[in-house]
Amino acid sequence: MTGRFRTATTVREVGEGRFDAEVHDGWDIGGNANGGYLLAIAGRAMAEAVGRPPLTITAHYLRPVPAGPVTVDVVPIRVGRRLATATATMRAGDEPLLQILGSFGDQAPGGPSIEGEPPVELPPFDECAAPPGPTEGALPALMANLAVRLRPGDEGFRLGRPSGRAEVAGWFALADEEPVDAIGLLLASDAFPPPVFNTDLPVAWVPTIELTVHVRGTPAPGPLRCSFRSRFVHDGLLDAEGEIWDSTGTLVCQSRQLALVPRPPD
Amino acid sequence: MTGRFRTATTVREVGEGRFDAEVHDGWDIGGNANGGYLLAIAGRAMAEAVGRPPLTITAHYLRPVPAGPVTVDVVPIRVGRRLATATATMRAGDEPLLQILGSFGDQAPGGPSIEGEPPVELPPFDECAAPPGPTEGALPALMANLAVRLRPGDEGFRLGRPSGRAEVAGWFALADEEPVDAIGLLLASDAFPPPVFNTDLPVAWVPTIELTVHVRGTPAPGPLRCSFRSRFVHDGLLDAEGEIWDSTGTLVCQSRQLALVPRPPD
């Protein structure tokens, strides 16, 4: 059985470096497709074009993207022994939606390691906060396709009780238990509520300008531990950075984005 | 008087989106141009092409770059009211050296702020460690053009006494006191010794695969406070991230890179 995420990110090569894809309903927030989901579609096209998995990939978001057909044009820049670098443009008709730059290749080429930061501590999956049911309303459509569980306290913003810290941590899996691979990590990197929701800032949405994801490994089976935070929110812009660890405690992904903080309505 | 950095990053438009530039001697490490310096050349060409300063820019490094003539071809993808997004390729002859993706526009568009992390604490500029003199050898050529001062302890790796923490902090200015603008921040983002030099890892060089810089403001005059660290070094790859604050304590830049850790010789 093909998982829902795999289906919703299917790309089909229709010409030299030209891929057709479909932005599906159900991966959106208020009708606009999630940025990580869009990056997954583009990343899959680029990975297929160069025949290697993503290692580091950056997307610049040019417009909100509703459901519908899109094309992804991939241009390889350099294909070397170790890494292949390519750019891509996702378009609806002639209109550019995303511009992407990535390098693809082995995420664990082997070499020295030093002990890094430990995985974020979380209560067991079932003790973390599930999204509210449909009667509680206001749940982004995206969340029905995901099994996201928030660290107790980090869901406070949903109830008007933000934690006061610009942090969100929790578990990530796909709702239908499709395994999360390197392409799935691109989705996971942008699938949590913005950490700034847990502050007192009057912010309802934070449109991403730029998202960079470093894929540091292929996850072992099981839900992923995720931790995201905003460290610098000023003058109408904010960062959000995060890490994702697999069930063996291995860091598999780092992400960082720059986003706009729209002015609150007067 | 035109500063040395301004001169060494001069670009000249010679056709629609095509710029000529010269990678100068003296901005290298062992004959290969510094990655931040190369990004500054490309970023200047892109900023001139779209008529706005850099806000977020990512470069993928394809080959080591010796001194010599290069071209930068800039392709605008979307020019909007608020942001302009463009890609660029730096080449020597037909050979691609760097591929770049950036969005350009106002770094302080105005909007809500929250208090972020404070600037890194440093002793006064003159109490931090100057680079060794020429008789002490092994100083990258680059350092003669910079006024970099390391936090006491962080220079230990130069004397065979690494601090044991994958961190490097200190002051940054240009040696000839040219003010550091948004383009200069691209250089500063990659101008410090790799933080991993302060660990016991047998590493002599860490070639950058990808570098992303968010320019968060235009620096006020005076030396910049800089702090860089590697948090995750495993399986032959490492991250290095950092922040730069100006003399008023304002965060003006965030950077992050993914780099290779070459295997030590057998």
CSV table of N, CA and C in Angstrom, one decimal, chain A residues 91-172:
chain,number,residue,atom,x,y,z
A,91,ARG,N,6.4,25.7,-10.4
A,91,ARG,CA,5.5,26.7,-10.9
A,91,ARG,C,4.1,26.2,-11.0
A,92,ALA,N,3.2,27.1,-11.0
A,92,ALA,CA,1.8,26.8,-11.4
A,92,ALA,C,1.6,27.6,-12.7
A,93,GLY,N,1.5,26.9,-13.8
A,93,GLY,CA,1.5,27.6,-15.1
A,93,GLY,C,2.9,28.3,-15.3
A,94,ASP,N,2.9,29.6,-15.6
A,94,ASP,CA,4.2,30.3,-15.7
A,94,ASP,C,4.6,30.9,-14.4
A,95,GLU,N,3.8,30.8,-13.4
A,95,GLU,CA,4.1,31.6,-12.2
A,95,GLU,C,5.0,30.8,-11.2
A,96,PRO,N,6.2,31.4,-10.9
A,96,PRO,CA,7.0,30.7,-10.0
A,96,PRO,C,6.5,30.7,-8.6
A,97,LEU,N,6.5,29.6,-7.9
A,97,LEU,CA,6.0,29.4,-6.5
A,97,LEU,C,7.1,29.3,-5.5
A,98,LEU,N,8.1,28.4,-5.9
A,98,LEU,CA,9.2,28.1,-5.0
A,98,LEU,C,10.5,28.1,-5.9
A,99,GLN,N,11.6,28.6,-5.3
A,99,GLN,CA,12.9,28.4,-6.0
A,99,GLN,C,13.7,27.6,-5.0
A,100,ILE,N,14.4,26.6,-5.5
A,100,ILE,CA,15.1,25.6,-4.6
A,100,ILE,C,16.5,25.4,-5.0
A,101,LEU,N,17.4,25.3,-4.1
A,101,LEU,CA,18.8,24.9,-4.3
A,101,LEU,C,19.2,23.8,-3.4
A,102,GLY,N,19.7,22.7,-3.9
A,102,GLY,CA,20.1,21.6,-3.0
A,102,GLY,C,21.3,20.8,-3.5
A,103,SER,N,21.9,20.2,-2.5
A,103,SER,CA,23.0,19.2,-2.8
A,103,SER,C,22.6,17.9,-2.3
A,104,PHE,N,22.8,16.9,-3.1
A,104,PHE,CA,22.3,15.5,-2.9
A,104,PHE,C,23.4,14.6,-2.8
A,105,GLY,N,23.3,13.6,-1.9
A,105,GLY,CA,24.4,12.6,-1.7
A,105,GLY,C,24.3,11.9,-0.4
A,106,ASP,N,25.3,11.2,0.0
A,106,ASP,CA,25.3,10.3,1.2
A,106,ASP,C,25.3,11.2,2.4
A,107,GLN,N,24.3,11.0,3.3
A,107,GLN,CA,24.2,11.8,4.5
A,107,GLN,C,25.1,11.3,5.6
A,108,ALA,N,25.7,10.2,5.4
A,108,ALA,CA,26.6,9.7,6.4
A,108,ALA,C,27.8,9.1,5.7
A,109,PRO,N,28.7,10.0,5.2
A,109,PRO,CA,29.8,9.5,4.3
A,109,PRO,C,30.9,8.8,5.2
A,110,GLY,N,30.8,8.9,6.5
A,110,GLY,CA,31.8,8.3,7.3
A,110,GLY,C,32.9,9.3,7.6
A,111,GLY,N,33.4,9.2,8.9
A,111,GLY,CA,34.4,10.1,9.3
A,111,GLY,C,34.3,10.4,10.8
A,112,PRO,N,35.1,11.2,11.3
A,112,PRO,CA,35.1,11.4,12.8
A,112,PRO,C,33.8,12.0,13.3
A,113,SER,N,33.5,11.6,14.5
A,113,SER,CA,32.3,12.2,15.2
A,113,SER,C,32.7,12.7,16.6
A,114,ILE,N,31.9,13.6,17.1
A,114,ILE,CA,32.0,13.9,18.5
A,114,ILE,C,30.6,13.9,19.1
A,115,GLU,N,30.6,13.7,20.4
A,115,GLU,CA,29.3,13.6,21.1
A,115,GLU,C,28.6,14.9,21.0
A,116,GLY,N,27.4,15.0,20.5
A,116,GLY,CA,26.7,16.3,20.4
A,116,GLY,C,25.6,16.4,21.4
A,117,GLU,N,24.7,17.3,21.2
A,117,GLU,CA,23.7,17.5,22.2
A,117,GLU,C,22.8,16.3,22.2
A,118,PRO,N,22.2,15.9,23.4
A,118,PRO,CA,21.3,14.8,23.4
A,118,PRO,C,20.0,15.1,22.8
A,119,PRO,N,19.2,14.0,22.4
A,119,PRO,CA,17.9,14.3,21.9
A,119,PRO,C,17.0,15.0,22.9
A,120,VAL,N,16.0,15.8,22.5
A,120,VAL,CA,15.1,16.5,23.3
A,120,VAL,C,14.4,15.5,24.2
A,121,GLU,N,14.2,15.8,25.5
A,121,GLU,CA,13.5,14.9,26.4
A,121,GLU,C,12.0,15.1,26.2
A,122,LEU,N,11.3,14.0,26.1
A,122,LEU,CA,9.8,14.1,25.9
A,122,LEU,C,9.2,13.0,26.7
A,123,PRO,N,8.0,13.2,27.2
A,123,PRO,CA,7.2,12.1,27.8
A,123,PRO,C,6.9,11.1,26.6
A,124,PRO,N,6.5,9.9,27.0
A,124,PRO,CA,6.1,8.9,25.9
A,124,PRO,C,5.0,9.6,25.0
A,125,PHE,N,5.0,9.1,23.7
A,125,PHE,CA,4.1,9.5,22.7
A,125,PHE,C,2.7,9.7,23.2
A,126,ASP,N,2.2,8.7,23.9
A,126,ASP,CA,0.7,8.8,24.3
A,126,ASP,C,0.5,9.7,25.4
A,127,GLU,N,1.5,10.2,26.0
A,127,GLU,CA,1.3,11.2,27.1
A,127,GLU,C,1.5,12.6,26.6
A,128,CYS,N,1.8,12.8,25.4
A,128,CYS,CA,1.9,14.1,24.8
A,128,CYS,C,0.6,14.5,24.2
A,129,ALA,N,0.5,15.8,23.9
A,129,ALA,CA,-0.9,16.4,23.6
A,129,ALA,C,-1.2,16.1,22.2
A,130,ALA,N,-2.3,15.4,22.0
A,130,ALA,CA,-2.9,15.2,20.6
A,130,ALA,C,-3.5,16.5,20.1
A,131,PRO,N,-3.6,16.6,18.8
A,131,PRO,CA,-4.3,17.8,18.3
A,131,PRO,C,-5.8,17.7,18.8
A,132,PRO,N,-6.4,18.9,18.9
A,132,PRO,CA,-7.8,18.9,19.3
A,132,PRO,C,-8.7,18.2,18.3
A,133,GLY,N,-9.8,17.6,18.7
A,133,GLY,CA,-10.7,17.0,17.7
A,133,GLY,C,-11.4,18.0,16.9
A,134,PRO,N,-12.1,17.5,15.8
A,134,PRO,CA,-12.8,18.5,14.9
A,134,PRO,C,-13.8,19.4,15.5
A,135,THR,N,-14.4,19.0,16.6
A,135,THR,CA,-15.4,19.8,17.3
A,135,THR,C,-14.7,21.0,17.9
A,136,GLU,N,-13.4,20.9,18.2
A,136,GLU,CA,-12.7,22.0,18.8
A,136,GLU,C,-12.3,23.1,17.7
A,137,GLY,N,-12.4,22.7,16.5
A,137,GLY,CA,-12.2,23.6,15.4
A,137,GLY,C,-10.8,24.1,15.2
A,138,ALA,N,-10.6,24.9,14.1
A,138,ALA,CA,-9.4,25.7,13.9
A,138,ALA,C,-8.1,24.8,13.7
A,139,LEU,N,-8.3,23.5,13.5
A,139,LEU,CA,-7.1,22.7,13.3
A,139,LEU,C,-6.7,22.7,11.9
A,140,PRO,N,-5.4,23.0,11.6
A,140,PRO,CA,-5.1,23.0,10.2
A,140,PRO,C,-5.3,21.7,9.5
A,141,ALA,N,-5.8,21.7,8.3
A,141,ALA,CA,-6.1,20.4,7.6
A,141,ALA,C,-4.9,19.5,7.6
A,142,LEU,N,-3.7,20.0,7.5
A,142,LEU,CA,-2.4,19.3,7.5
A,142,LEU,C,-2.4,18.3,8.7
A,143,MET,N,-2.9,18.7,9.8
A,143,MET,CA,-2.7,17.9,11.0
A,143,MET,C,-3.4,16.5,11.0
A,144,ALA,N,-4.4,16.4,10.1
A,144,ALA,CA,-5.1,15.1,10.0
A,144,ALA,C,-4.3,14.1,9.3
A,145,ASN,N,-3.3,14.5,8.5
A,145,ASN,CA,-2.4,13.6,7.9
A,145,ASN,C,-1.2,13.2,8.7
A,146,LEU,N,-1.0,13.9,9.8
A,146,LEU,CA,0.2,13.7,10.7
A,146,LEU,C,-0.2,13.2,12.0
A,147,ALA,N,0.7,12.5,12.7
A,147,ALA,CA,0.6,12.2,14.1
A,147,ALA,C,1.6,13.0,14.8
A,148,VAL,N,1.2,14.2,15.1
A,148,VAL,CA,2.0,15.1,15.9
A,148,VAL,C,1.5,15.2,17.3
A,149,ARG,N,2.4,15.0,18.3
A,149,ARG,CA,2.1,15.1,19.7
A,149,ARG,C,3.0,16.1,20.4
A,150,LEU,N,2.4,17.1,21.0
A,150,LEU,CA,3.2,18.2,21.6
A,150,LEU,C,3.6,17.9,23.0
A,151,ARG,N,4.8,18.3,23.4
A,151,ARG,CA,5.2,18.2,24.8
A,151,ARG,C,4.2,19.0,25.7
A,152,PRO,N,3.8,18.3,26.8
A,152,PRO,CA,2.9,19.0,27.7
A,152,PRO,C,3.3,20.4,28.1
A,153,GLY,N,2.4,21.4,27.9
A,153,GLY,CA,2.8,22.8,28.1
A,153,GLY,C,2.9,23.5,26.8
A,154,ASP,N,3.5,22.8,25.8
A,154,ASP,CA,3.7,23.5,24.5
A,154,ASP,C,2.5,23.7,23.7
A,155,GLU,N,1.4,23.0,24.1
A,155,GLU,CA,0.1,23.1,23.4
A,155,GLU,C,-0.7,24.2,24.0
A,156,GLY,N,-0.2,24.9,25.0
A,156,GLY,CA,-0.9,25.9,25.7
A,156,GLY,C,-1.5,27.0,24.8
A,157,PHE,N,-0.8,27.4,23.8
A,157,PHE,CA,-1.3,28.5,22.9
A,157,PHE,C,-2.6,28.1,22.3
A,158,ARG,N,-2.9,26.8,22.2
A,158,ARG,CA,-4.2,26.5,21.6
A,158,ARG,C,-5.4,26.8,22.5
A,159,LEU,N,-5.0,27.0,23.8
A,159,LEU,CA,-6.1,27.2,24.8
A,159,LEU,C,-5.9,28.6,25.4
A,160,GLY,N,-5.2,29.5,24.7
A,160,GLY,CA,-5.0,30.8,25.1
A,160,GLY,C,-4.0,30.9,26.3
A,161,ARG,N,-3.2,29.9,26.5
A,161,ARG,CA,-2.3,29.9,27.6
A,161,ARG,C,-0.9,29.6,27.1
A,162,PRO,N,-0.3,30.5,26.3
A,162,PRO,CA,1.0,30.2,25.8
A,162,PRO,C,2.1,30.0,26.9
A,163,SER,N,3.0,29.2,26.6
A,163,SER,CA,4.0,28.9,27.6
A,163,SER,C,4.9,30.0,28.0
A,164,GLY,N,5.0,31.0,27.1
A,164,GLY,CA,5.9,32.2,27.4
A,164,GLY,C,7.3,32.0,26.8
A,165,ARG,N,7.6,30.8,26.3
A,165,ARG,CA,8.8,30.5,25.7
A,165,ARG,C,8.6,30.2,24.2
A,166,ALA,N,9.4,30.8,23.3
A,166,ALA,CA,9.2,30.6,21.9
A,166,ALA,C,9.8,29.2,21.5
A,167,GLU,N,9.1,28.2,22.0
A,167,GLU,CA,9.6,26.8,21.8
A,167,GLU,C,8.4,25.9,21.5
A,168,VAL,N,8.6,24.9,20.7
A,168,VAL,CA,7.6,23.8,20.5
A,168,VAL,C,8.4,22.5,20.3
A,169,ALA,N,8.1,21.5,21.1
A,169,ALA,CA,8.7,20.2,21.0
A,169,ALA,C,7.7,19.2,21.0
A,170,GLY,N,8.0,18.0,20.4
A,170,GLY,CA,7.1,16.9,20.4
A,170,GLY,C,7.5,15.8,19.5
A,171,TRP,N,6.5,14.9,19.3
A,171,TRP,CA,6.7,13.7,18.4
A,171,TRP,C,6.1,14.0,17.0
A,172,PHE,N,6.8,13.4,16.0
A,172,PHE,CA,6.2,13.5,14.7
A,172,PHE,C,6.2,12.1,14.0
